[in-house]
mmCIF file of C-alpha atoms and ligand atoms in Angstrom:
data_model
loop_
_atom_site.group_PDB
_atom_site.id
_atom_site.type_symbol
_atom_site.label_atom_id
_atom_site.label_comp_id
_atom_site.label_asym_id
_atom_site.label_seq_id
_atom_site.Cartn_x
_atom_site.Cartn_y
_atom_site.Cartn_z
ATOM 1 C CA MET A 53 56.491 31.470 0.137
ATOM 2 C CA THR A 54 58.910 29.215 -0.453
ATOM 3 C CA ALA A 55 60.384 26.321 0.598
ATOM 4 C CA GLU A 56 58.808 24.455 3.416
ATOM 5 C CA PRO A 57 55.225 25.692 3.813
ATOM 6 C CA GLY A 58 53.390 25.816 7.004
ATOM 7 C CA ARG A 59 56.494 25.730 9.407
ATOM 8 C CA ASP A 60 58.584 30.184 9.026
ATOM 9 C CA THR A 61 56.592 30.887 6.635
ATOM 10 C CA GLY A 62 53.247 31.297 9.134
ATOM 11 C CA ALA A 63 51.563 28.911 6.793
ATOM 12 C CA ASP A 64 47.769 29.367 5.836
ATOM 13 C CA GLY A 65 45.015 27.062 4.048
ATOM 14 C CA GLN A 66 46.585 28.413 0.332
ATOM 15 C CA ASP A 67 49.889 26.638 0.373
ATOM 16 C CA ALA A 68 48.015 24.121 2.241
ATOM 17 C CA HIS A 69 45.996 24.028 -1.245
ATOM 18 C CA ARG A 70 48.686 24.208 -2.975
ATOM 19 C CA VAL A 71 50.957 20.900 -1.605
ATOM 20 C CA ALA A 72 47.808 19.273 -1.905
ATOM 21 C CA ALA A 73 47.494 20.111 -5.767
ATOM 22 C CA GLU A 74 51.130 18.681 -6.786
ATOM 23 C CA ALA A 75 50.442 16.038 -4.333
ATOM 24 C CA LEU A 76 47.401 14.699 -6.573
ATOM 25 C CA ASP A 77 49.450 15.855 -9.360
ATOM 26 C CA ALA A 78 51.896 13.555 -8.447
ATOM 27 C CA VAL A 79 49.605 10.364 -7.535
ATOM 28 C CA ARG A 80 48.320 10.486 -10.949
ATOM 29 C CA ALA A 81 51.998 10.344 -12.475
ATOM 30 C CA ALA A 82 52.894 7.421 -9.761
ATOM 31 C CA ALA A 83 53.339 4.760 -13.006
ATOM 32 C CA ASP A 84 53.463 1.554 -10.427
ATOM 33 C CA ALA A 85 53.035 1.040 -6.780
ATOM 34 C CA ALA A 86 56.593 1.849 -5.104
ATOM 35 C CA GLN A 87 56.127 5.194 -7.042
ATOM 36 C CA LEU A 88 52.732 4.954 -5.322
ATOM 37 C CA GLU A 89 54.225 4.915 -1.870
ATOM 38 C CA ALA A 90 56.979 6.681 -2.361
ATOM 39 C CA VAL A 91 54.485 9.457 -3.473
ATOM 40 C CA ARG A 92 52.621 8.847 -0.010
ATOM 41 C CA ALA A 93 55.244 9.214 1.979
ATOM 42 C CA LEU A 94 56.613 12.881 0.545
ATOM 43 C CA TYR A 95 53.662 14.225 1.224
ATOM 44 C CA LEU A 96 51.240 12.223 4.160
ATOM 45 C CA GLY A 97 54.360 10.907 6.015
ATOM 46 C CA ARG A 98 53.921 11.029 9.570
ATOM 47 C CA GLY A 99 56.387 13.902 10.771
ATOM 48 C CA ASP A 100 57.403 15.610 7.734
ATOM 49 C CA GLY A 101 55.158 14.573 5.050
ATOM 50 C CA ARG A 102 54.813 17.767 3.270
ATOM 51 C CA LEU A 103 50.960 17.682 3.601
ATOM 52 C CA THR A 104 51.390 16.817 7.813
ATOM 53 C CA VAL A 105 53.779 19.734 8.588
ATOM 54 C CA PHE A 106 50.968 22.039 8.144
ATOM 55 C CA ARG A 107 49.921 20.546 11.800
ATOM 56 C CA ARG A 108 52.966 21.752 13.407
ATOM 57 C CA GLY A 109 52.094 25.284 12.129
ATOM 58 C CA LEU A 110 48.949 25.207 14.067
ATOM 59 C CA GLY A 111 50.030 26.041 17.297
ATOM 60 C CA LYS A 112 51.817 29.332 16.115
ATOM 61 C CA LEU A 113 48.169 30.730 15.315
ATOM 62 C CA ALA A 114 46.934 32.510 18.316
ATOM 63 C CA ASP A 115 43.618 32.841 16.684
ATOM 64 C CA ALA A 116 41.590 29.940 17.708
ATOM 65 C CA ASP A 117 39.284 30.087 14.178
ATOM 66 C CA ALA A 118 41.945 30.748 11.985
ATOM 67 C CA ARG A 119 43.941 27.497 13.476
ATOM 68 C CA ARG A 120 40.588 25.440 13.555
ATOM 69 C CA ALA A 121 40.028 26.360 9.580
ATOM 70 C CA LEU A 122 43.741 25.588 9.069
ATOM 71 C CA GLY A 123 43.291 22.240 10.895
ATOM 72 C CA GLN A 124 40.234 21.108 9.057
ATOM 73 C CA THR A 125 41.616 22.506 5.681
ATOM 74 C CA VAL A 126 44.442 20.123 6.333
ATOM 75 C CA ASN A 127 42.362 17.287 6.759
ATOM 76 C CA THR A 128 40.321 17.930 4.586
ATOM 77 C CA LEU A 129 42.693 18.171 2.296
ATOM 78 C CA THR A 130 44.981 15.281 3.389
ATOM 79 C CA GLU A 131 41.866 12.911 3.065
ATOM 80 C CA ARG A 132 41.558 13.532 -0.465
ATOM 81 C CA VAL A 133 44.720 12.520 -1.172
ATOM 82 C CA SER A 134 44.492 9.647 0.619
ATOM 83 C CA ASP A 135 41.516 8.272 -1.073
ATOM 84 C CA ALA A 136 43.172 9.671 -5.065
ATOM 85 C CA ILE A 137 46.318 7.107 -3.537
ATOM 86 C CA ASP A 138 43.776 4.388 -2.662
ATOM 87 C CA GLU A 139 42.182 4.695 -6.507
ATOM 88 C CA ARG A 140 45.208 5.175 -7.844
ATOM 89 C CA ARG A 141 46.878 1.928 -6.053
ATOM 90 C CA ALA A 142 43.241 0.016 -6.971
ATOM 91 C CA GLU A 143 43.993 1.273 -11.020
ATOM 92 C CA LEU A 144 47.563 -0.056 -11.007
ATOM 93 C CA GLU A 145 46.699 -3.198 -9.708
ATOM 94 C CA VAL A 146 44.042 -4.177 -12.416
ATOM 95 C CA ALA A 147 46.241 -2.765 -14.671
ATOM 96 C CA ALA A 148 49.370 -5.281 -13.897
ATOM 97 C CA ARG A 149 46.981 -7.747 -13.945
ATOM 98 C CA ALA A 150 45.807 -7.400 -17.236
ATOM 99 C CA GLN A 151 49.744 -6.618 -18.118
ATOM 100 C CA GLN A 152 50.227 -10.760 -16.185
ATOM 101 C CA ASP A 153 47.037 -12.173 -18.542
ATOM 102 C CA ALA A 154 48.405 -11.022 -21.529
ATOM 103 C CA THR A 155 51.953 -12.254 -21.396
ATOM 104 C CA GLU A 156 51.189 -15.304 -19.142
ATOM 105 C CA ALA A 157 47.849 -16.420 -20.911
ATOM 106 C CA LEU A 158 48.109 -19.898 -22.106
ATOM 107 C CA ASP A 159 47.848 -20.602 -25.614
ATOM 108 C CA LEU A 160 45.557 -24.443 -25.657
ATOM 109 C CA THR A 161 46.329 -24.488 -29.308
ATOM 110 C CA TRP A 162 49.853 -25.580 -28.755
ATOM 111 C CA PRO A 163 50.424 -29.323 -29.403
ATOM 112 C CA PRO A 164 50.934 -31.581 -26.029
ATOM 113 C CA ARG A 165 54.563 -33.090 -25.871
ATOM 114 C CA PRO A 166 54.836 -36.443 -26.752
ATOM 115 C CA LEU A 167 53.830 -39.447 -23.976
ATOM 116 C CA ARG A 168 56.795 -40.809 -22.809
ATOM 117 C CA ARG A 169 55.924 -44.759 -22.553
ATOM 118 C CA GLY A 170 57.952 -46.820 -20.647
ATOM 119 C CA ARG A 171 59.117 -50.430 -22.027
ATOM 120 C CA LEU A 172 59.787 -53.549 -20.375
ATOM 121 C CA ASN A 173 62.985 -55.320 -20.408
ATOM 122 C CA PRO A 174 64.285 -57.427 -22.145
ATOM 123 C CA VAL A 175 64.478 -60.059 -19.975
ATOM 124 C CA THR A 176 61.036 -59.677 -19.270
ATOM 125 C CA LEU A 177 60.129 -60.128 -22.210
ATOM 126 C CA ALA A 178 61.568 -63.225 -22.368
ATOM 127 C CA ALA A 179 60.197 -64.613 -19.527
ATOM 128 C CA ARG A 180 56.928 -63.742 -20.841
ATOM 129 C CA GLU A 181 57.451 -65.337 -24.081
ATOM 130 C CA ILE A 182 58.789 -68.412 -22.272
ATOM 131 C CA ARG A 183 55.774 -68.714 -20.164
ATOM 132 C CA ARG A 184 54.004 -68.393 -22.832
ATOM 133 C CA ILE A 185 55.425 -70.705 -25.147
ATOM 134 C CA PHE A 186 55.368 -73.442 -22.482
ATOM 135 C CA GLY A 187 51.801 -72.679 -21.455
ATOM 136 C CA GLN A 188 50.094 -73.708 -25.109
ATOM 137 C CA ILE A 189 51.348 -76.701 -24.224
ATOM 138 C CA GLY A 190 50.076 -77.348 -20.524
ATOM 139 C CA TYR A 191 53.057 -76.626 -18.578
ATOM 140 C CA ILE A 192 52.335 -74.204 -15.301
ATOM 141 C CA ALA A 193 55.212 -71.432 -13.926
ATOM 142 C CA VAL A 194 55.641 -71.911 -10.318
ATOM 143 C CA ALA A 195 58.212 -70.267 -7.947
ATOM 144 C CA GLY A 196 60.103 -71.251 -5.046
ATOM 145 C CA PRO A 197 62.339 -69.089 -2.392
ATOM 146 C CA GLU A 198 65.563 -67.337 -3.651
ATOM 147 C CA VAL A 199 67.295 -67.685 -0.249
ATOM 148 C CA GLU A 200 66.569 -71.395 0.192
ATOM 149 C CA TYR A 201 68.310 -74.779 1.979
ATOM 150 C CA ASP A 202 71.699 -75.839 0.673
ATOM 151 C CA ARG A 203 69.551 -79.059 0.936
ATOM 152 C CA TYR A 204 67.967 -78.416 -1.431
ATOM 153 C CA ASN A 205 70.134 -76.383 -3.514
ATOM 154 C CA PHE A 206 72.699 -79.099 -4.049
ATOM 155 C CA THR A 207 71.996 -82.095 -1.624
ATOM 156 C CA LEU A 208 68.520 -83.530 -3.261
ATOM 157 C CA VAL A 209 69.607 -82.879 -6.812
ATOM 158 C CA ASN A 210 72.618 -85.207 -6.648
ATOM 159 C CA GLN A 211 75.439 -83.074 -5.313
ATOM 160 C CA PRO A 212 75.913 -83.881 -1.252
ATOM 161 C CA PRO A 213 78.176 -82.549 0.237
ATOM 162 C CA GLY A 214 82.482 -82.843 -0.741
ATOM 163 C CA HIS A 215 80.664 -83.212 -3.996
ATOM 164 C CA PRO A 216 82.832 -81.897 -6.517
ATOM 165 C CA ALA A 217 79.982 -79.524 -8.879
ATOM 166 C CA ARG A 218 79.076 -78.001 -5.725
ATOM 167 C CA ASP A 219 82.780 -75.910 -6.417
ATOM 168 C CA ALA A 220 81.537 -75.116 -9.814
ATOM 169 C CA HIS A 221 78.570 -72.890 -8.261
ATOM 170 C CA ASP A 222 80.458 -69.680 -6.843
ATOM 171 C CA THR A 223 77.797 -69.601 -3.849
ATOM 172 C CA PHE A 224 76.296 -66.580 -1.674
ATOM 173 C CA TYR A 225 76.220 -67.775 1.702
ATOM 174 C CA VAL A 226 73.751 -66.814 4.449
ATOM 175 C CA ASP A 227 74.601 -69.163 6.818
ATOM 176 C CA ASP A 228 76.015 -72.738 7.320
ATOM 177 C CA SER A 229 72.298 -74.205 5.906
ATOM 178 C CA ARG A 230 71.315 -71.646 3.898
ATOM 179 C CA LEU A 231 72.074 -69.385 0.666
ATOM 180 C CA LEU A 232 70.832 -67.962 -2.103
ATOM 181 C CA ARG A 233 69.753 -70.355 -4.693
ATOM 182 C CA THR A 234 72.218 -70.576 -7.224
ATOM 183 C CA HIS A 235 70.488 -72.471 -10.325
ATOM 184 C CA THR A 236 66.177 -73.008 -10.253
ATOM 185 C CA SER A 237 66.781 -76.484 -9.591
ATOM 186 C CA PRO A 238 66.050 -77.134 -6.182
ATOM 187 C CA VAL A 239 62.697 -75.799 -7.103
ATOM 188 C CA GLN A 240 62.251 -79.158 -8.663
ATOM 189 C CA ILE A 241 62.448 -81.197 -5.647
ATOM 190 C CA ARG A 242 59.915 -78.348 -4.248
ATOM 191 C CA SER A 243 57.532 -78.569 -6.609
ATOM 192 C CA MET A 244 57.503 -82.656 -6.817
ATOM 193 C CA LEU A 245 57.020 -82.963 -2.984
ATOM 194 C CA VAL A 246 53.978 -80.535 -3.384
ATOM 195 C CA ARG A 247 52.300 -81.581 -6.750
ATOM 196 C CA GLY A 248 53.671 -85.114 -7.038
ATOM 197 C CA ALA A 249 53.116 -86.967 -10.963
ATOM 198 C CA PRO A 250 52.091 -86.465 -13.120
ATOM 199 C CA GLN A 251 53.535 -83.020 -13.764
ATOM 200 C CA ARG A 252 54.386 -80.212 -16.110
ATOM 201 C CA VAL A 253 55.930 -76.886 -14.417
ATOM 202 C CA ILE A 254 58.551 -74.173 -15.801
ATOM 203 C CA VAL A 255 60.542 -72.173 -12.673
ATOM 204 C CA PRO A 256 61.221 -68.552 -14.256
ATOM 205 C CA GLY A 257 63.357 -67.126 -11.618
ATOM 206 C CA LYS A 258 66.355 -65.117 -10.185
ATOM 207 C CA ALA A 259 69.882 -67.370 -9.438
ATOM 208 C CA TYR A 260 72.601 -66.261 -7.982
ATOM 209 C CA ARG A 261 76.284 -66.733 -7.889
ATOM 210 C CA ARG A 262 79.606 -64.778 -7.169
ATOM 211 C CA ASP A 263 80.346 -63.877 -10.487
ATOM 212 C CA TYR A 264 80.855 -60.693 -13.044
ATOM 213 C CA ASP A 265 82.006 -59.962 -15.864
ATOM 214 C CA ALA A 266 80.598 -59.373 -19.372
ATOM 215 C CA SER A 267 78.806 -62.170 -19.972
ATOM 216 C CA HIS A 268 78.037 -63.194 -16.558
ATOM 217 C CA LEU A 269 76.510 -61.096 -13.743
ATOM 218 C CA PRO A 270 75.617 -61.922 -9.678
ATOM 219 C CA MET A 271 71.706 -62.403 -10.563
ATOM 220 C CA PHE A 272 70.360 -63.540 -13.664
ATOM 221 C CA HIS A 273 67.547 -65.090 -14.235
ATOM 222 C CA GLN A 274 67.046 -68.935 -15.240
ATOM 223 C CA VAL A 275 64.100 -71.065 -16.013
ATOM 224 C CA GLU A 276 63.487 -74.094 -14.981
ATOM 225 C CA GLY A 277 61.577 -77.269 -16.453
ATOM 226 C CA LEU A 278 60.486 -80.716 -14.911
ATOM 227 C CA CYS A 279 57.783 -82.888 -17.009
ATOM 228 C CA ILE A 280 57.107 -86.342 -15.131
ATOM 229 C CA ASP A 281 54.485 -88.825 -15.874
ATOM 230 C CA GLU A 282 54.248 -92.699 -16.794
ATOM 231 C CA GLY A 283 56.294 -93.404 -19.712
ATOM 232 C CA ILE A 284 58.486 -89.976 -20.520
ATOM 233 C CA ALA A 285 61.494 -90.871 -22.667
ATOM 234 C CA VAL A 286 64.275 -88.672 -24.552
ATOM 235 C CA SER A 287 62.162 -88.309 -27.253
ATOM 236 C CA ASP A 288 59.467 -85.979 -25.671
ATOM 237 C CA LEU A 289 62.200 -84.219 -23.965
ATOM 238 C CA LYS A 290 63.926 -83.510 -27.251
ATOM 239 C CA GLY A 291 60.174 -82.615 -29.339
ATOM 240 C CA THR A 292 59.321 -80.406 -26.162
ATOM 241 C CA LEU A 293 62.516 -78.727 -26.629
ATOM 242 C CA GLU A 294 62.439 -78.177 -30.332
ATOM 243 C CA PHE A 295 58.836 -77.003 -30.130
ATOM 244 C CA PHE A 296 60.189 -74.304 -27.767
ATOM 245 C CA VAL A 297 63.211 -73.197 -29.927
ATOM 246 C CA ARG A 298 61.189 -73.010 -33.109
ATOM 247 C CA SER A 299 58.180 -70.902 -31.041
ATOM 248 C CA PHE A 300 61.228 -69.133 -29.440
ATOM 249 C CA PHE A 301 63.820 -67.857 -31.819
ATOM 250 C CA ALA A 302 62.179 -68.738 -35.530
ATOM 251 C CA ALA A 303 60.150 -71.126 -37.019
ATOM 252 C CA ASP A 304 63.043 -73.132 -39.248
ATOM 253 C CA ALA A 305 66.365 -72.250 -36.229
ATOM 254 C CA ARG A 306 68.305 -75.687 -35.876
ATOM 255 C CA VAL A 307 69.206 -77.395 -32.867
ATOM 256 C CA ARG A 308 71.429 -79.737 -32.421
ATOM 257 C CA TRP A 309 72.249 -82.401 -29.019
ATOM 258 C CA ARG A 310 75.229 -83.291 -27.141
ATOM 259 C CA PRO A 311 76.202 -85.317 -24.469
ATOM 260 C CA HIS A 312 76.696 -83.842 -21.438
ATOM 261 C CA ASN A 313 76.643 -84.484 -17.726
ATOM 262 C CA PHE A 314 74.750 -82.801 -14.809
ATOM 263 C CA PRO A 315 74.556 -84.628 -11.504
ATOM 264 C CA PHE A 316 70.566 -84.636 -11.430
ATOM 265 C CA THR A 317 69.501 -85.866 -14.646
ATOM 266 C CA GLU A 318 71.169 -89.740 -16.475
ATOM 267 C CA PRO A 319 71.157 -88.536 -19.327
ATOM 268 C CA SER A 320 72.461 -85.630 -19.582
ATOM 269 C CA LEU A 321 72.172 -83.409 -23.070
ATOM 270 C CA GLU A 322 73.055 -79.808 -24.688
ATOM 271 C CA LEU A 323 71.060 -78.144 -26.410
ATOM 272 C CA GLU A 324 72.961 -76.312 -29.032
ATOM 273 C CA LEU A 325 71.199 -74.053 -31.398
ATOM 274 C CA ALA A 326 72.853 -72.994 -35.176
ATOM 275 C CA CYS A 327 74.369 -69.636 -34.665
ATOM 276 C CA VAL A 328 71.946 -66.537 -35.088
ATOM 277 C CA SER A 329 74.055 -63.816 -36.758
ATOM 278 C CA CYS A 330 75.797 -66.086 -38.785
ATOM 279 C CA ASP A 331 73.326 -69.435 -39.476
ATOM 280 C CA GLY A 332 76.126 -71.901 -38.613
ATOM 281 C CA SER A 333 79.354 -70.608 -40.992
ATOM 282 C CA GLY A 334 81.002 -69.809 -38.075
ATOM 283 C CA CYS A 335 81.534 -65.656 -36.840
ATOM 284 C CA THR A 336 82.669 -63.945 -33.336
ATOM 285 C CA LEU A 337 79.754 -64.279 -31.763
ATOM 286 C CA CYS A 338 79.503 -68.721 -31.903
ATOM 287 C CA LYS A 339 82.956 -68.168 -32.065
ATOM 288 C CA HIS A 340 83.707 -69.615 -35.022
ATOM 289 C CA SER A 341 81.965 -72.983 -34.574
ATOM 290 C CA GLY A 342 78.233 -72.198 -35.834
ATOM 291 C CA TRP A 343 76.914 -73.180 -32.732
ATOM 292 C CA LEU A 344 75.579 -71.584 -29.371
ATOM 293 C CA GLU A 345 75.072 -73.564 -26.138
ATOM 294 C CA LEU A 346 71.548 -72.855 -25.240
ATOM 295 C CA LEU A 347 70.644 -75.298 -22.552
ATOM 296 C CA GLY A 348 71.260 -78.053 -20.456
ATOM 297 C CA CYS A 349 68.900 -80.929 -19.688
ATOM 298 C CA GLY A 350 68.144 -84.582 -19.227
ATOM 299 C CA MET A 351 65.848 -87.576 -18.190
ATOM 300 C CA VAL A 352 65.429 -86.505 -13.696
ATOM 301 C CA HIS A 353 68.122 -89.176 -12.445
ATOM 302 C CA PRO A 354 65.777 -91.350 -10.593
ATOM 303 C CA ALA A 355 68.034 -90.581 -7.068
ATOM 304 C CA VAL A 356 66.170 -87.271 -7.714
ATOM 305 C CA LEU A 357 62.544 -88.099 -8.259
ATOM 306 C CA ARG A 358 62.805 -90.574 -5.172
ATOM 307 C CA ASN A 359 64.025 -87.503 -2.992
ATOM 308 C CA GLY A 360 61.124 -85.574 -4.794
ATOM 309 C CA GLY A 361 58.635 -88.691 -2.912
ATOM 310 C CA ILE A 362 57.926 -89.210 -6.466
ATOM 311 C CA ASP A 363 58.337 -93.952 -7.481
ATOM 312 C CA PRO A 364 61.006 -93.599 -9.769
ATOM 313 C CA GLU A 365 59.919 -97.452 -11.295
ATOM 314 C CA ARG A 366 56.548 -96.212 -12.117
ATOM 315 C CA TYR A 367 57.103 -92.322 -13.145
ATOM 316 C CA SER A 368 59.896 -90.781 -15.163
ATOM 317 C CA GLY A 369 60.557 -87.646 -16.564
ATOM 318 C CA PHE A 370 63.306 -85.038 -18.038
ATOM 319 C CA ALA A 371 64.195 -81.221 -16.933
ATOM 320 C CA PHE A 372 66.012 -78.562 -18.241
ATOM 321 C CA GLY A 373 67.697 -75.052 -17.107
ATOM 322 C CA MET A 374 68.099 -72.275 -19.250
ATOM 323 C CA GLY A 375 69.946 -68.818 -18.898
ATOM 324 C CA ILE A 376 66.985 -66.018 -19.711
ATOM 325 C CA GLU A 377 69.286 -63.153 -20.642
ATOM 326 C CA ARG A 378 71.205 -65.822 -22.573
ATOM 327 C CA ALA A 379 68.130 -66.753 -24.572
ATOM 328 C CA ALA A 380 67.101 -63.040 -24.728
ATOM 329 C CA MET A 381 70.290 -62.371 -25.948
ATOM 330 C CA LEU A 382 70.622 -64.126 -28.885
ATOM 331 C CA ALA A 383 66.593 -63.325 -29.353
ATOM 332 C CA TYR A 384 67.318 -60.251 -29.818
ATOM 333 C CA ASP A 385 70.478 -59.470 -31.205
ATOM 334 C CA ILE A 386 72.216 -58.414 -27.584
ATOM 335 C CA SER A 387 75.818 -58.292 -27.228
ATOM 336 C CA ASP A 388 77.139 -57.672 -23.836
ATOM 337 C CA MET A 389 75.023 -58.890 -20.702
ATOM 338 C CA ARG A 390 75.795 -55.510 -18.749
ATOM 339 C CA LEU A 391 73.454 -53.674 -21.317
ATOM 340 C CA LEU A 392 70.461 -55.378 -19.574
ATOM 341 C CA TYR A 393 70.763 -54.125 -16.317
ATOM 342 C CA GLU A 394 72.301 -50.996 -16.769
ATOM 343 C CA ASN A 395 68.482 -48.956 -17.451
ATOM 344 C CA ASP A 396 69.464 -46.782 -20.275
ATOM 345 C CA VAL A 397 66.262 -45.909 -21.650
ATOM 346 C CA ARG A 398 67.982 -45.334 -25.448
ATOM 347 C CA PHE A 399 68.616 -49.159 -25.321
ATOM 348 C CA LEU A 400 65.009 -50.419 -23.745
ATOM 349 C CA ARG A 401 63.698 -48.024 -26.821
ATOM 350 C CA PRO A 402 63.725 -50.455 -29.840
ATOM 351 C CA VAL A 403 63.313 -53.383 -28.686
ATOM 352 C CA SER A 404 59.906 -54.654 -28.413
HETATM 353 N N1 DAH B 604 70.705 -76.024 -13.128
HETATM 354 C C1 DAH B 604 72.063 -76.338 -14.176
HETATM 355 C C2 DAH B 604 72.467 -74.947 -13.929
HETATM 356 O O1 DAH B 604 72.259 -74.101 -13.212
HETATM 357 C C3 DAH B 604 71.152 -75.929 -15.234
HETATM 358 C C4 DAH B 604 70.181 -76.895 -15.378
HETATM 359 C C5 DAH B 604 70.594 -78.489 -16.239
HETATM 360 C C6 DAH B 604 68.902 -77.467 -15.370
HETATM 361 C C7 DAH B 604 70.320 -79.335 -16.349
HETATM 362 C C8 DAH B 604 68.696 -78.583 -15.028
HETATM 363 C C9 DAH B 604 68.510 -79.635 -16.521
HETATM 364 O O2 DAH B 604 66.807 -79.652 -14.895
HETATM 365 O O3 DAH B 604 68.307 -80.938 -16.608
HETATM 366 O O4 DAH B 604 73.518 -74.505 -14.837
#
């Protein structure tokens, strides 16, 4: 009794029992689901499984009792092997899960990853600080549109069509009558028309010019200031802006005033700050002059007051305009304006 039990050998129940015993050993020895499946195919496979083939031999048995007896034996053995396979499969699954639990378990004693916090851009920080400082002396912050009428951006602040100062602003035009505002000064007119006199406002916001290098960006921020009341004089302008400079830069910051020319102010001044790097002795930042231009300002031109619906006989005022990027760079010691907009978190981290 060798080779293929049940085929040529006149298979009997004994052979079937022997094959089944082998099958049960193989089931117990299967180490994982794949081996177990191979054992199942080997013994119970449809057609030629080692146990299955005993059924084929049944037809050859002439004796009906012997046929029934062998049939029952094969059925019972098949069932036993099949049950053993199911049991073994369940056992292997439990073991696999235990193994997985052991290797993938969460270790709750591990320290957490450090929390990464966002930081504000220096321009935002500076704008907030500017609002806070002017807020202390009664200024409210207001806004105006970035897509502005040519009329508000230029004409009503004393730069009618053909005025040479218009050329100094490399303007992005939207159509014949509208543009991206080149400064925050048009909001002076809007604020006068809305609030009348007296009023004290600052206008932090974006402005646009066709410019791009280490100290000019096509989009930048300015803050406009406007103070209108009866009897406002140049001394109010100076006192206000010196207060601002000492609050924003340093309590002992020094300034000087130089005559200038803007179409919308008369007289016009420029505020210069003693160099934040060399304190006036001369360095590359101040181009060896000892001073840094910080902002333009002046007494609001009577024609501009009139364009804003305010009587220049009764009221006077001062205005100023400052680049926020520049103020932030000087206050926080940033050398290249483009750094402000490159979104490099390593640059943002040390500030604030
Ligand atoms: N609008 C000017 C500019 O963008 C800045 C400026 C200067 C605004 C003097 C003022 C001012 O209100 O009085 O260059």
